[in-house]
Amino acid sequence: MRITQITDSHISVNNPQRTIDLKACVDAVNALDPQPDLVVHTGDIAHDGLADEYETARSVLDTLSAPYLVIAGNRDRRSELMRVFSDRTAVHDGGEFIQYSVEFESVRLIMIDTVSDGSKGALGVKRLQHIDSMLNTASEKPVIVFMHHSPFEATEIPDPFQFEDWTDVETLLDMLTQHSGVQAIYCGHIHRNVQAMAGKLPVSALSCMACDLRKGKLSTEDATRPMYKVIDLG
């Protein structure tokens, strides 16, 4: 199975260039050969959580040749995201969290909601319990985890710990490593391409589609190219 990850489009009514960046990324993904079986957007779809921003993002993402799924990032407003993308996501706990699992023939995906009231991530008891229940009902298939915030000490950024309570991350990683089927974690948020380890699990942080928000030392190509990650499984 081939999955393509995209993240951090930050669509803004005040910055039309970001819509152009998203379109460029979608065009690049549509040109892949072979095509992905699925595209996953790992959050910060919109910059200010406005209805118009989600409608714009939806209109562009719908031009993907492959089916796609979304989760929320810290800039997203869950209520608007769920309204516009109700068929591209799923909710748990009465609609409070955008957190769900999806099973395919060869892999199970677990989509985690790390959104808090601030810019840093959070999980808390309800979400952690739900993650545990999804893991406990998982089949023997490999499990891939998608989330927005980076669950590792990101030494490349000024504040390497991007969760309000780091014990949330420790609990999550303990939970994931107890299940032998979990293969890897994919996230966004830090606007850099970073490969790291989160406990015993490999984690990949993908930089943002919004070119003006990319951070770190970048070549001319990396500063402007469509940003996506191809994940080939099995």
PDB file of N, CA, C and O in Angstrom, residues 70-96:
ATOM      1  N   VAL A  70      -8.311  13.367   6.770  1.00  0.00           N
ATOM      2  CA  VAL A  70      -7.729  14.517   7.465  1.00  0.00           C
ATOM      3  C   VAL A  70      -7.819  14.313   8.974  1.00  0.00           C
ATOM      4  O   VAL A  70      -8.677  13.582   9.476  1.00  0.00           O
ATOM      5  N   ILE A  71      -6.897  14.963   9.681  1.00  0.00           N
ATOM      6  CA  ILE A  71      -6.988  15.115  11.126  1.00  0.00           C
ATOM      7  C   ILE A  71      -6.759  16.584  11.455  1.00  0.00           C
ATOM      8  O   ILE A  71      -6.423  17.386  10.569  1.00  0.00           O
ATOM      9  N   ALA A  72      -6.929  16.947  12.721  1.00  0.00           N
ATOM     10  CA  ALA A  72      -6.840  18.348  13.127  1.00  0.00           C
ATOM     11  C   ALA A  72      -5.449  18.703  13.631  1.00  0.00           C
ATOM     12  O   ALA A  72      -4.751  17.877  14.211  1.00  0.00           O
ATOM     13  N   GLY A  73      -5.069  19.969  13.413  1.00  0.00           N
ATOM     14  CA  GLY A  73      -3.862  20.545  14.005  1.00  0.00           C
ATOM     15  C   GLY A  73      -4.232  21.670  14.944  1.00  0.00           C
ATOM     16  O   GLY A  73      -5.412  22.024  15.088  1.00  0.00           O
ATOM     17  N   ASN A  74      -3.238  22.255  15.569  1.00  0.00           N
ATOM     18  CA  ASN A  74      -3.501  23.268  16.591  1.00  0.00           C
ATOM     19  C   ASN A  74      -4.156  24.533  16.038  1.00  0.00           C
ATOM     20  O   ASN A  74      -4.835  25.254  16.765  1.00  0.00           O
ATOM     21  N   ARG A  75      -3.982  24.822  14.740  1.00  0.00           N
ATOM     22  CA  ARG A  75      -4.619  26.002  14.153  1.00  0.00           C
ATOM     23  C   ARG A  75      -6.051  25.716  13.699  1.00  0.00           C
ATOM     24  O   ARG A  75      -6.787  26.646  13.355  1.00  0.00           O
ATOM     25  N   ASP A  76      -6.431  24.461  13.698  1.00  0.00           N
ATOM     26  CA  ASP A  76      -7.755  24.098  13.203  1.00  0.00           C
ATOM     27  C   ASP A  76      -8.833  24.302  14.258  1.00  0.00           C
ATOM     28  O   ASP A  76      -8.583  24.216  15.460  1.00  0.00           O
ATOM     29  N   ARG A  77     -10.027  24.551  13.785  1.00  0.00           N
ATOM     30  CA  ARG A  77     -11.211  24.609  14.629  1.00  0.00           C
ATOM     31  C   ARG A  77     -12.025  23.360  14.340  1.00  0.00           C
ATOM     32  O   ARG A  77     -12.551  23.181  13.239  1.00  0.00           O
ATOM     33  N   ARG A  78     -12.133  22.487  15.333  1.00  0.00           N
ATOM     34  CA  ARG A  78     -12.725  21.178  15.088  1.00  0.00           C
ATOM     35  C   ARG A  78     -14.126  21.277  14.479  1.00  0.00           C
ATOM     36  O   ARG A  78     -14.467  20.520  13.571  1.00  0.00           O
ATOM     37  N   SER A  79     -14.955  22.176  14.998  1.00  0.00           N
ATOM     38  CA  SER A  79     -16.345  22.230  14.543  1.00  0.00           C
ATOM     39  C   SER A  79     -16.427  22.539  13.055  1.00  0.00           C
ATOM     40  O   SER A  79     -17.209  21.910  12.316  1.00  0.00           O
ATOM     41  N   GLU A  80     -15.633  23.494  12.579  1.00  0.00           N
ATOM     42  CA  GLU A  80     -15.650  23.846  11.157  1.00  0.00           C
ATOM     43  C   GLU A  80     -15.020  22.743  10.311  1.00  0.00           C
ATOM     44  O   GLU A  80     -15.510  22.406   9.231  1.00  0.00           O
ATOM     45  N   LEU A  81     -13.930  22.172  10.813  1.00  0.00           N
ATOM     46  CA  LEU A  81     -13.272  21.095  10.081  1.00  0.00           C
ATOM     47  C   LEU A  81     -14.223  19.924   9.888  1.00  0.00           C
ATOM     48  O   LEU A  81     -14.362  19.389   8.785  1.00  0.00           O
ATOM     49  N   MET A  82     -14.915  19.533  10.957  1.00  0.00           N
ATOM     50  CA  MET A  82     -15.827  18.402  10.878  1.00  0.00           C
ATOM     51  C   MET A  82     -17.025  18.699   9.985  1.00  0.00           C
ATOM     52  O   MET A  82     -17.546  17.811   9.310  1.00  0.00           O
ATOM     53  N   ARG A  83     -17.460  19.947   9.984  1.00  0.00           N
ATOM     54  CA  ARG A  83     -18.600  20.303   9.127  1.00  0.00           C
ATOM     55  C   ARG A  83     -18.230  20.155   7.652  1.00  0.00           C
ATOM     56  O   ARG A  83     -19.005  19.602   6.856  1.00  0.00           O
ATOM     57  N   VAL A  84     -17.052  20.645   7.284  1.00  0.00           N
ATOM     58  CA  VAL A  84     -16.664  20.650   5.874  1.00  0.00           C
ATOM     59  C   VAL A  84     -16.130  19.292   5.420  1.00  0.00           C
ATOM     60  O   VAL A  84     -16.342  18.886   4.280  1.00  0.00           O
ATOM     61  N   PHE A  85     -15.468  18.576   6.331  1.00  0.00           N
ATOM     62  CA  PHE A  85     -14.824  17.311   5.960  1.00  0.00           C
ATOM     63  C   PHE A  85     -15.476  16.110   6.655  1.00  0.00           C
ATOM     64  O   PHE A  85     -14.799  15.153   6.999  1.00  0.00           O
ATOM     65  N   SER A  86     -16.763  16.154   6.831  1.00  0.00           N
ATOM     66  CA  SER A  86     -17.436  15.093   7.585  1.00  0.00           C
ATOM     67  C   SER A  86     -17.262  13.717   6.950  1.00  0.00           C
ATOM     68  O   SER A  86     -17.287  12.695   7.641  1.00  0.00           O
ATOM     69  N   ASP A  87     -17.061  13.677   5.635  1.00  0.00           N
ATOM     70  CA  ASP A  87     -16.892  12.394   4.951  1.00  0.00           C
ATOM     71  C   ASP A  87     -15.426  12.015   4.790  1.00  0.00           C
ATOM     72  O   ASP A  87     -15.113  10.960   4.225  1.00  0.00           O
ATOM     73  N   ARG A  88     -14.512  12.838   5.289  1.00  0.00           N
ATOM     74  CA  ARG A  88     -13.076  12.585   5.156  1.00  0.00           C
ATOM     75  C   ARG A  88     -12.395  12.426   6.507  1.00  0.00           C
ATOM     76  O   ARG A  88     -11.171  12.481   6.611  1.00  0.00           O
ATOM     77  N   THR A  89     -13.189  12.262   7.525  1.00  0.00           N
ATOM     78  CA  THR A  89     -12.658  12.123   8.868  1.00  0.00           C
ATOM     79  C   THR A  89     -13.675  11.347   9.691  1.00  0.00           C
ATOM     80  O   THR A  89     -14.679  10.881   9.184  1.00  0.00           O
ATOM     81  N   ALA A  90     -13.400  11.198  10.969  1.00  0.00           N
ATOM     82  CA  ALA A  90     -14.359  10.561  11.876  1.00  0.00           C
ATOM     83  C   ALA A  90     -14.122  11.131  13.265  1.00  0.00           C
ATOM     84  O   ALA A  90     -13.058  11.672  13.555  1.00  0.00           O
ATOM     85  N   VAL A  91     -15.137  11.023  14.114  1.00  0.00           N
ATOM     86  CA  VAL A  91     -15.032  11.626  15.436  1.00  0.00           C
ATOM     87  C   VAL A  91     -15.270  10.575  16.504  1.00  0.00           C
ATOM     88  O   VAL A  91     -15.853   9.521  16.264  1.00  0.00           O
ATOM     89  N   HIS A  92     -14.789  10.902  17.691  1.00  0.00           N
ATOM     90  CA  HIS A  92     -14.965  10.025  18.848  1.00  0.00           C
ATOM     91  C   HIS A  92     -15.516  10.847  19.992  1.00  0.00           C
ATOM     92  O   HIS A  92     -15.314  12.067  20.067  1.00  0.00           O
ATOM     93  N   ASP A  93     -16.189  10.172  20.907  1.00  0.00           N
ATOM     94  CA  ASP A  93     -16.681  10.792  22.134  1.00  0.00           C
ATOM     95  C   ASP A  93     -17.677  11.907  21.842  1.00  0.00           C
ATOM     96  O   ASP A  93     -17.536  13.040  22.280  1.00  0.00           O
ATOM     97  N   GLY A  94     -18.701  11.552  21.074  1.00  0.00           N
ATOM     98  CA  GLY A  94     -19.767  12.504  20.799  1.00  0.00           C
ATOM     99  C   GLY A  94     -19.361  13.678  19.948  1.00  0.00           C
ATOM    100  O   GLY A  94     -19.980  14.740  19.997  1.00  0.00           O
ATOM    101  N   GLY A  95     -18.303  13.515  19.161  1.00  0.00           N
ATOM    102  CA  GLY A  95     -17.857  14.601  18.297  1.00  0.00           C
ATOM    103  C   GLY A  95     -16.855  15.525  18.935  1.00  0.00           C
ATOM    104  O   GLY A  95     -16.466  16.522  18.336  1.00  0.00           O
ATOM    105  N   GLU A  96     -16.406  15.212  20.133  1.00  0.00           N
ATOM    106  CA  GLU A  96     -15.457  16.099  20.810  1.00  0.00           C
ATOM    107  C   GLU A  96     -14.068  16.031  20.192  1.00  0.00           C
ATOM    108  O   GLU A  96     -13.366  17.030  20.111  1.00  0.00           O
TER     109      GLU A  96
END
